[in-house]
Each structure stands twice: as C-alpha cells, then as structure tokens.
Amino acid sequence: MKKLSSVHLSAIEIFCQLYLKNSTTDAASSLGLSQPKVSRALNGLREVFDDPLFIRKNNKLVPTELTHALYDDFAEMLACANSIESDAINSVCTAESSIIISTVPQLEIGLAQRVIEEVQHSITPNVAVSTQAWSERSEQQLIDGEIDAAICFRHSTKKELLSKSIIQHRGGQLVAREGHPIWQNPTIDNMIDYPMVKLVTMPFPANKSPIGVYAKEQGKPMQIYATAPDLGSAASSLLNSDALMIIGVKAAVDFLSSISGLRAQKMDYAEDKFLLQGFCHPTVYLWLKRALDGKVIAPLWLQQSLETYIVSSHK
C-alpha cells in the first residue's frame, strides 16, 4: 500500500461523495467534475489502499468494509479543511475591509483617528479607515457604495440617503500670519482691504461668503488670494502673504493656530452677526446610505462616532 500522504484532499472529497451518492455520475455532478476525473481518483485510491473500496452491484457502488472504516476519518478531515479555509477567508476579508468617509477640509483634522478609536471597540476591529475630499460626486459615490459616509455643508434630497443636520456654526474666527497689519484693528471694514484664502468647499451658497458680499456692497470686491484644497495648503498661503481667512469650525481653527507663524482670533460678535444678515447659519450635514426599507446601512457605532466628532469639532 502506498503512503497516505500521496492522497490529495480533492481525492478524499471525491471518496466521500462516492460514499454518499453510490454513483460516479452523481458524485461528479455534485462536485462539478467530469466523470472520468472521478473514476481516475477512485482508481488512485484503490491503488493506495490496495482495496476495491467500491463494488458495483445493480448499477450502484457498494462500499467495502475498509471504505466504511475510512469514511468517518475522511469526513472529519474534510470538515477540518473546510473550517480552516473558512477562517482564512474571513481573516482576509476582515483585514481588507475598510471605511471611507468623504469630508470637507474644515472637518478632516482628526476624523480618521476618531473613527479608528471607535473601531477598536466595535465587533469588527480590523477595519481600515480613510478619508477623501468631499465633492459634487460624493452624493452618487455614497449611493453606489463607493464610500460609507459623507460630511458636508449641503442638505441632500436623494431618497437613498439620510441627510442629517448635525450642528450650525455660531461665530467665525479670523486667521492670518502673526505679523499681519490686520491685528492692529481687526474690523470688517479693515478686513476687506486684504485678499482672502478660501477652502475649496465653503459653507455658503455658490461659494459667496458674507464678507465677500459685504465687500462688494462697499465697492471693494473681495480678492481671492488662493482656493486651498486642504488646511495645509491654506496655512501655506496665509504664512506667505497678507491674505486672511475666516473659518467657523473650531477644530480647523485650532489646527491652523497651532502652526508657527499663524494667529487666530474670534471675530467680534456684533460684526459677525451683522455679516450673517441675509444668510442662514452654516450647517454641517452627515450623509449615510439607506437600504430599500429606509434603514441606515452604516453600523450605529459609525453614525454615532461621526456625529460626536462633528459636534466636538465645533467646541
């Protein structure tokens, strides 16, 4: 008898199906194999065990005594192999699973880290978290399942999405380089004498900022020094020019003011309120995809984590 180590797992699977089906044709059909391949595997097993294993009687394959003895062990081997394969697949799937959040630059600082912290306490801890810039395409990307959530300043009317209002900005802060002349008297009328740095995604309709509208009314159309894709680019522009920036998300302000050479200061309440006349207070929305029954697809822990992050970013 040849060594058992020469027997492939596929041959053991064929053996078990022959035992259960009593037919090479039925076994081949069950395994999606050709009948000749099943017959070759059976012949190989017969040679290994020096036993016919199955004897044809009345068009059926009848197991021999040795076959009866082997079946339980072979079935257990297959069960173990299937279990190991299943564990390996689940392990790979878990490691490769990811959460992608589309967000405006004002609310990107620390977002991935916050979600990662929550992931560690969830039932699926091995999840990669990444962010990408919010754009006009984000709505469709969320519907198509390319991203898992979106944070922006715009309400969505798509029935496939939950568009939840989370918080409103209640006061802007002025950011400029430390030696900027504006700090001598940071009033609105002095601000409109300098160009502005704006972020690519602004919380106002058609990117028309309140200070821009005010400047135009005063006959001094606001000049745009740069439109920055992120806070890092905005910081670079501010450090190397006399441009100003007004921003309402505290976490973003804290990031900018932590950069050496930049300074931030809350705008005067009365002036800030005056500027916002005729404008709705900027609102941050969280978008999540709905299932056909209207329920949110994202896990509850992710929704709660994102809501908490948005609120805390304004405090």
Short mmCIF file of C-alpha atoms in Angstrom, two decimals:
data_model
loop_
_atom_site.label_atom_id
_atom_site.label_comp_id
_atom_site.label_asym_id
_atom_site.label_seq_id
_atom_site.Cartn_x
_atom_site.Cartn_y
_atom_site.Cartn_z
CA MET A 1 0.00 0.00 0.00
CA LYS A 2 1.33 3.47 -0.90
CA LYS A 3 1.69 6.17 1.72
CA LEU A 4 -1.46 8.05 2.69
CA SER A 5 0.46 11.32 2.24
CA SER A 6 0.27 10.75 -1.51
CA VAL A 7 -3.52 11.17 -1.38
CA HIS A 8 -4.72 14.67 -2.34
CA LEU A 9 -7.54 16.36 -0.44
CA SER A 10 -9.54 16.51 -3.68
CA ALA A 11 -9.40 12.71 -3.91
CA ILE A 12 -10.70 12.43 -0.33
CA GLU A 13 -13.57 14.76 -1.24
CA ILE A 14 -14.39 12.54 -4.24
CA PHE A 15 -14.22 9.45 -2.00
CA CYS A 16 -16.76 10.96 0.42
CA GLN A 17 -19.13 11.94 -2.37
CA LEU A 18 -18.92 8.41 -3.85
CA TYR A 19 -19.76 7.04 -0.42
CA LEU A 20 -22.80 9.31 -0.14
CA LYS A 21 -24.02 9.13 -3.76
CA ASN A 22 -23.13 5.49 -4.67
CA SER A 23 -22.52 6.67 -8.23
CA THR A 24 -19.61 8.17 -10.15
CA THR A 25 -22.08 10.17 -12.26
CA ASP A 26 -23.87 11.68 -9.25
CA ALA A 27 -20.59 12.33 -7.42
CA ALA A 28 -19.16 14.09 -10.47
CA SER A 29 -22.30 16.22 -10.81
CA SER A 30 -22.23 17.18 -7.12
CA LEU A 31 -18.59 18.28 -7.31
CA GLY A 32 -18.80 19.89 -10.74
CA LEU A 33 -16.24 17.46 -12.15
CA SER A 34 -16.16 15.19 -15.18
CA GLN A 35 -16.99 11.51 -14.66
CA PRO A 36 -13.57 10.35 -15.98
CA LYS A 37 -11.83 12.53 -13.37
CA VAL A 38 -13.87 10.93 -10.60
CA SER A 39 -13.06 7.47 -11.94
CA ARG A 40 -9.32 8.28 -12.10
CA ALA A 41 -9.39 9.50 -8.49
CA LEU A 42 -11.14 6.31 -7.40
CA ASN A 43 -8.58 4.17 -9.21
CA GLY A 44 -5.78 6.09 -7.50
CA LEU A 45 -7.34 5.48 -4.08
CA ARG A 46 -7.76 1.80 -4.84
CA GLU A 47 -4.07 1.59 -5.58
CA VAL A 48 -3.14 3.43 -2.39
CA PHE A 49 -5.27 1.20 -0.12
CA ASP A 50 -4.94 -1.99 -2.17
CA ASP A 51 -8.70 -2.41 -1.93
CA PRO A 52 -11.56 -2.02 -4.44
CA LEU A 53 -13.26 0.38 -2.00
CA PHE A 54 -16.49 0.30 -4.01
CA ILE A 55 -18.00 -2.72 -5.77
CA ARG A 56 -20.60 -2.20 -8.47
CA LYS A 57 -23.86 -4.01 -7.79
CA ASN A 58 -27.16 -3.28 -9.55
CA ASN A 59 -25.72 -0.07 -11.05
CA LYS A 60 -24.70 1.18 -7.62
CA LEU A 61 -21.30 1.47 -5.95
CA VAL A 62 -21.42 -0.54 -2.73
CA PRO A 63 -18.75 0.40 -0.13
CA THR A 64 -16.39 -2.31 1.14
CA GLU A 65 -15.67 -2.79 4.84
CA LEU A 66 -12.50 -0.73 4.53
CA THR A 67 -14.49 2.10 2.90
CA HIS A 68 -16.94 2.13 5.81
CA ALA A 69 -13.99 2.36 8.20
CA LEU A 70 -12.30 5.14 6.22
CA TYR A 71 -15.35 7.35 5.69
CA ASP A 72 -15.66 8.80 9.19
CA ASP A 73 -11.97 9.78 9.31
CA PHE A 74 -12.06 11.23 5.80
CA ALA A 75 -15.26 13.19 6.53
CA GLU A 76 -13.62 14.65 9.64
CA MET A 77 -10.55 15.62 7.62
CA LEU A 78 -12.74 17.44 5.10
CA ALA A 79 -14.62 19.25 7.86
CA CYS A 80 -11.35 20.45 9.37
CA ALA A 81 -10.04 21.57 5.98
CA ASN A 82 -13.26 23.48 5.25
CA SER A 83 -13.12 25.13 8.68
CA ILE A 84 -9.53 26.26 8.15
CA GLU A 85 -10.36 27.60 4.68
CA SER A 86 -13.38 29.49 6.05
CA ASP A 87 -11.29 31.03 8.85
CA ALA A 88 -8.63 32.09 6.35
CA ILE A 89 -11.20 33.71 4.06
CA ASN A 90 -12.85 35.54 6.95
CA SER A 91 -9.45 36.71 8.16
CA VAL A 92 -8.55 38.12 4.75
CA CYS A 93 -11.95 39.76 4.32
CA THR A 94 -11.74 41.39 7.75
CA ALA A 95 -8.23 42.69 7.15
CA GLU A 96 -9.18 44.10 3.76
CA SER A 97 -12.48 45.70 4.86
CA SER A 98 -12.42 49.46 5.02
CA ILE A 99 -14.46 52.54 5.82
CA ILE A 100 -14.16 55.56 3.51
CA ILE A 101 -15.53 58.91 4.62
CA SER A 102 -15.88 61.84 2.28
CA THR A 103 -15.47 65.13 4.13
CA VAL A 104 -14.94 68.84 3.68
CA PRO A 105 -11.43 70.05 4.67
CA GLN A 106 -12.79 72.02 7.65
CA LEU A 107 -13.80 68.69 9.25
CA GLU A 108 -10.98 66.39 8.24
CA ILE A 109 -8.50 67.02 11.06
CA GLY A 110 -8.54 64.03 13.40
CA LEU A 111 -11.54 62.42 11.71
CA ALA A 112 -9.86 59.14 10.74
CA GLN A 113 -8.23 58.85 14.16
CA ARG A 114 -11.57 59.36 15.93
CA VAL A 115 -13.26 56.64 13.88
CA ILE A 116 -10.30 54.28 14.34
CA GLU A 117 -10.64 54.68 18.11
CA GLU A 118 -14.30 53.70 17.85
CA VAL A 119 -13.46 50.78 15.55
CA GLN A 120 -11.31 49.24 18.26
CA HIS A 121 -14.43 48.90 20.42
CA SER A 122 -16.67 47.59 17.65
CA ILE A 123 -17.35 43.99 16.65
CA THR A 124 -15.16 44.44 13.56
CA PRO A 125 -11.92 45.90 14.94
CA ASN A 126 -9.71 45.12 11.92
CA VAL A 127 -11.11 47.83 9.68
CA ALA A 128 -9.02 50.36 7.76
CA VAL A 129 -10.35 53.92 7.92
CA SER A 130 -9.59 56.59 5.33
CA THR A 131 -10.93 59.98 4.27
CA GLN A 132 -11.27 61.64 0.91
CA ALA A 133 -12.23 65.13 -0.18
CA TRP A 134 -15.95 65.84 -0.46
CA SER A 135 -17.06 66.84 -3.96
CA GLU A 136 -20.18 67.05 -6.09
CA ARG A 137 -19.62 63.36 -6.90
CA SER A 138 -19.80 62.27 -3.26
CA GLU A 139 -23.59 62.01 -3.32
CA GLN A 140 -23.55 59.42 -6.13
CA GLN A 141 -20.50 57.67 -4.68
CA LEU A 142 -22.41 57.11 -1.44
CA ILE A 143 -25.45 55.80 -3.31
CA ASP A 144 -23.22 53.46 -5.33
CA GLY A 145 -21.48 52.16 -2.20
CA GLU A 146 -18.06 53.56 -3.11
CA ILE A 147 -17.91 55.47 0.18
CA ASP A 148 -19.55 54.82 3.56
CA ALA A 149 -20.44 58.32 4.76
CA ALA A 150 -20.11 61.97 3.85
CA ILE A 151 -19.76 65.16 5.90
CA CYS A 152 -20.55 68.43 4.17
CA PHE A 153 -22.38 71.76 4.30
CA ARG A 154 -25.20 70.78 1.95
CA HIS A 155 -28.51 69.01 2.50
CA SER A 156 -29.19 66.08 0.17
CA THR A 157 -32.68 65.43 -1.17
CA LYS A 158 -31.85 61.98 -2.52
CA LYS A 159 -34.30 59.40 -1.16
CA GLU A 160 -31.49 56.85 -0.98
CA LEU A 161 -29.67 58.94 1.62
CA LEU A 162 -30.18 60.07 5.17
CA SER A 163 -29.15 63.75 5.22
CA LYS A 164 -28.99 64.66 8.90
CA SER A 165 -28.40 68.19 10.18
CA ILE A 166 -25.83 67.91 12.99
CA ILE A 167 -24.78 71.41 14.06
CA GLN A 168 -24.63 75.04 12.90
CA HIS A 169 -21.63 77.39 13.02
CA ARG A 170 -22.18 80.11 15.59
CA GLY A 171 -19.35 82.57 15.01
CA GLY A 172 -16.33 82.79 12.75
CA GLN A 173 -12.67 83.24 13.58
CA LEU A 174 -10.13 85.31 11.70
CA VAL A 175 -6.83 83.64 10.79
CA ALA A 176 -3.74 85.40 9.43
CA ARG A 177 0.01 85.45 9.88
CA GLU A 178 1.20 86.76 13.24
CA GLY A 179 2.76 89.99 11.90
CA HIS A 180 -0.26 90.89 9.74
CA PRO A 181 -1.38 94.56 9.94
CA ILE A 182 -4.98 93.44 10.47
CA TRP A 183 -4.24 92.55 14.09
CA GLN A 184 -3.86 96.25 14.90
CA ASN A 185 -7.59 96.72 14.27
CA PRO A 186 -9.41 93.55 13.11
CA THR A 187 -12.69 95.09 11.98
CA ILE A 188 -14.74 94.07 8.96
CA ASP A 189 -14.00 97.34 7.17
CA ASN A 190 -10.27 96.72 7.54
CA MET A 191 -10.54 93.03 6.56
CA ILE A 192 -11.98 93.84 3.13
CA ASP A 193 -8.79 95.68 2.25
CA TYR A 194 -6.95 92.34 2.06
CA PRO A 195 -7.35 89.29 -0.17
CA MET A 196 -8.89 86.11 1.22
CA VAL A 197 -7.83 82.49 1.28
CA LYS A 198 -10.83 80.22 0.94
CA LEU A 199 -11.19 76.48 1.06
CA VAL A 200 -12.42 74.59 -1.98
CA THR A 201 -15.61 73.66 -0.10
CA MET A 202 -17.36 76.59 1.55
CA PRO A 203 -20.50 76.54 3.72
CA PHE A 204 -22.31 79.20 1.71
CA PRO A 205 -24.38 79.05 -1.50
CA ALA A 206 -22.34 79.29 -4.69
CA ASN A 207 -19.25 79.97 -2.53
CA LYS A 208 -20.48 83.54 -1.86
CA SER A 209 -19.14 84.38 1.57
CA PRO A 210 -20.85 87.01 3.74
CA ILE A 211 -17.69 89.11 3.86
CA GLY A 212 -17.40 88.88 0.08
CA VAL A 213 -20.94 90.17 -0.32
CA TYR A 214 -20.25 92.99 2.16
CA ALA A 215 -17.05 93.98 0.37
CA LYS A 216 -18.91 94.21 -2.93
CA GLU A 217 -21.57 96.40 -1.34
CA GLN A 218 -18.81 98.73 -0.15
CA GLY A 219 -17.43 98.97 -3.67
CA LYS A 220 -14.37 96.87 -2.78
CA PRO A 221 -14.89 93.47 -4.43
CA MET A 222 -13.09 90.86 -2.36
CA GLN A 223 -9.95 89.49 -3.95
CA ILE A 224 -9.28 85.76 -3.66
CA TYR A 225 -5.62 85.07 -2.99
CA ALA A 226 -5.98 81.27 -3.19
CA THR A 227 -8.54 78.50 -3.15
CA ALA A 228 -6.99 75.78 -1.00
CA PRO A 229 -7.87 72.07 -1.27
CA ASP A 230 -7.00 71.46 2.38
CA LEU A 231 -5.93 73.20 5.59
CA GLY A 232 -2.24 72.59 4.98
CA SER A 233 -2.37 74.46 1.67
CA ALA A 234 -4.42 77.23 3.27
CA ALA A 235 -1.81 77.61 6.02
CA SER A 236 0.98 77.91 3.48
CA SER A 237 -0.86 80.67 1.62
CA LEU A 238 -1.56 82.58 4.83
CA LEU A 239 2.03 82.35 6.02
CA ASN A 240 3.40 83.72 2.77
CA SER A 241 1.05 86.59 2.07
CA ASP A 242 -1.15 89.32 3.53
CA ALA A 243 -4.22 87.19 2.87
CA LEU A 244 -6.84 86.49 5.54
CA MET A 245 -9.14 83.58 6.26
CA ILE A 246 -12.42 83.31 8.17
CA ILE A 247 -13.38 79.87 9.39
CA GLY A 248 -16.14 78.61 11.69
CA VAL A 249 -15.04 75.11 12.72
CA LYS A 250 -13.04 75.30 15.94
CA ALA A 251 -11.01 72.14 15.29
CA ALA A 252 -9.82 73.62 11.99
CA VAL A 253 -9.02 76.93 13.70
CA ASP A 254 -7.05 75.10 16.40
CA PHE A 255 -5.06 73.29 13.71
CA LEU A 256 -4.20 76.49 11.88
CA SER A 257 -3.31 78.45 15.01
CA SER A 258 -1.03 75.62 16.16
CA ILE A 259 1.19 76.28 13.13
CA SER A 260 4.12 78.51 13.96
CA GLY A 261 3.62 81.94 12.40
CA LEU A 262 -0.18 81.86 12.28
CA ARG A 263 -2.63 83.51 14.64
CA ALA A 264 -6.40 83.14 15.12
CA GLN A 265 -8.91 85.38 16.86
CA LYS A 266 -12.66 85.13 17.29
CA MET A 267 -14.47 87.82 15.36
CA ASP A 268 -16.42 90.47 17.24
CA TYR A 269 -19.90 89.10 17.92
CA ALA A 270 -21.74 92.18 16.68
CA GLU A 271 -19.78 92.32 13.43
CA ASP A 272 -20.10 88.59 12.87
CA LYS A 273 -23.87 88.81 13.37
CA PHE A 274 -24.03 91.80 11.03
CA LEU A 275 -22.19 89.91 8.31
CA LEU A 276 -24.56 86.95 8.52
CA GLN A 277 -27.67 89.06 7.93
CA GLY A 278 -29.47 87.50 4.99
CA PHE A 279 -27.52 84.25 5.32
CA CYS A 280 -28.53 81.03 7.01
CA HIS A 281 -26.12 79.90 9.68
CA PRO A 282 -23.73 77.38 8.07
CA THR A 283 -24.98 73.86 8.82
CA VAL A 284 -22.98 70.63 8.87
CA TYR A 285 -24.76 67.59 7.46
CA LEU A 286 -23.99 63.91 7.80
CA TRP A 287 -24.96 61.75 4.83
CA LEU A 288 -25.48 57.99 5.19
CA LYS A 289 -26.91 55.48 2.73
CA ARG A 290 -30.33 53.94 3.30
CA ALA A 291 -31.40 50.39 2.50
CA LEU A 292 -34.56 49.76 0.47
CA ASP A 293 -36.58 49.65 3.69
CA GLY A 294 -35.32 53.11 4.63
CA LYS A 295 -32.97 51.96 7.38
CA VAL A 296 -29.42 53.33 7.51
CA ILE A 297 -26.89 50.79 6.24
CA ALA A 298 -23.89 52.06 8.20
CA PRO A 299 -23.45 50.48 11.65
CA LEU A 300 -24.86 52.51 14.52
CA TRP A 301 -21.45 52.92 16.15
CA LEU A 302 -20.13 54.64 12.99
CA GLN A 303 -23.06 57.04 12.81
CA GLN A 304 -22.71 57.93 16.49
CA SER A 305 -18.94 58.33 16.16
CA LEU A 306 -19.28 60.74 13.23
CA GLU A 307 -21.98 62.78 14.94
CA THR A 308 -19.89 63.06 18.11
CA TYR A 309 -16.84 64.07 16.07
CA ILE A 310 -18.73 66.82 14.22
CA VAL A 311 -20.17 68.29 17.42
CA SER A 312 -16.87 68.14 19.31
CA SER A 313 -15.08 69.80 16.38
CA HIS A 314 -17.16 72.92 17.00
CA LYS A 315 -16.45 73.17 20.75
#
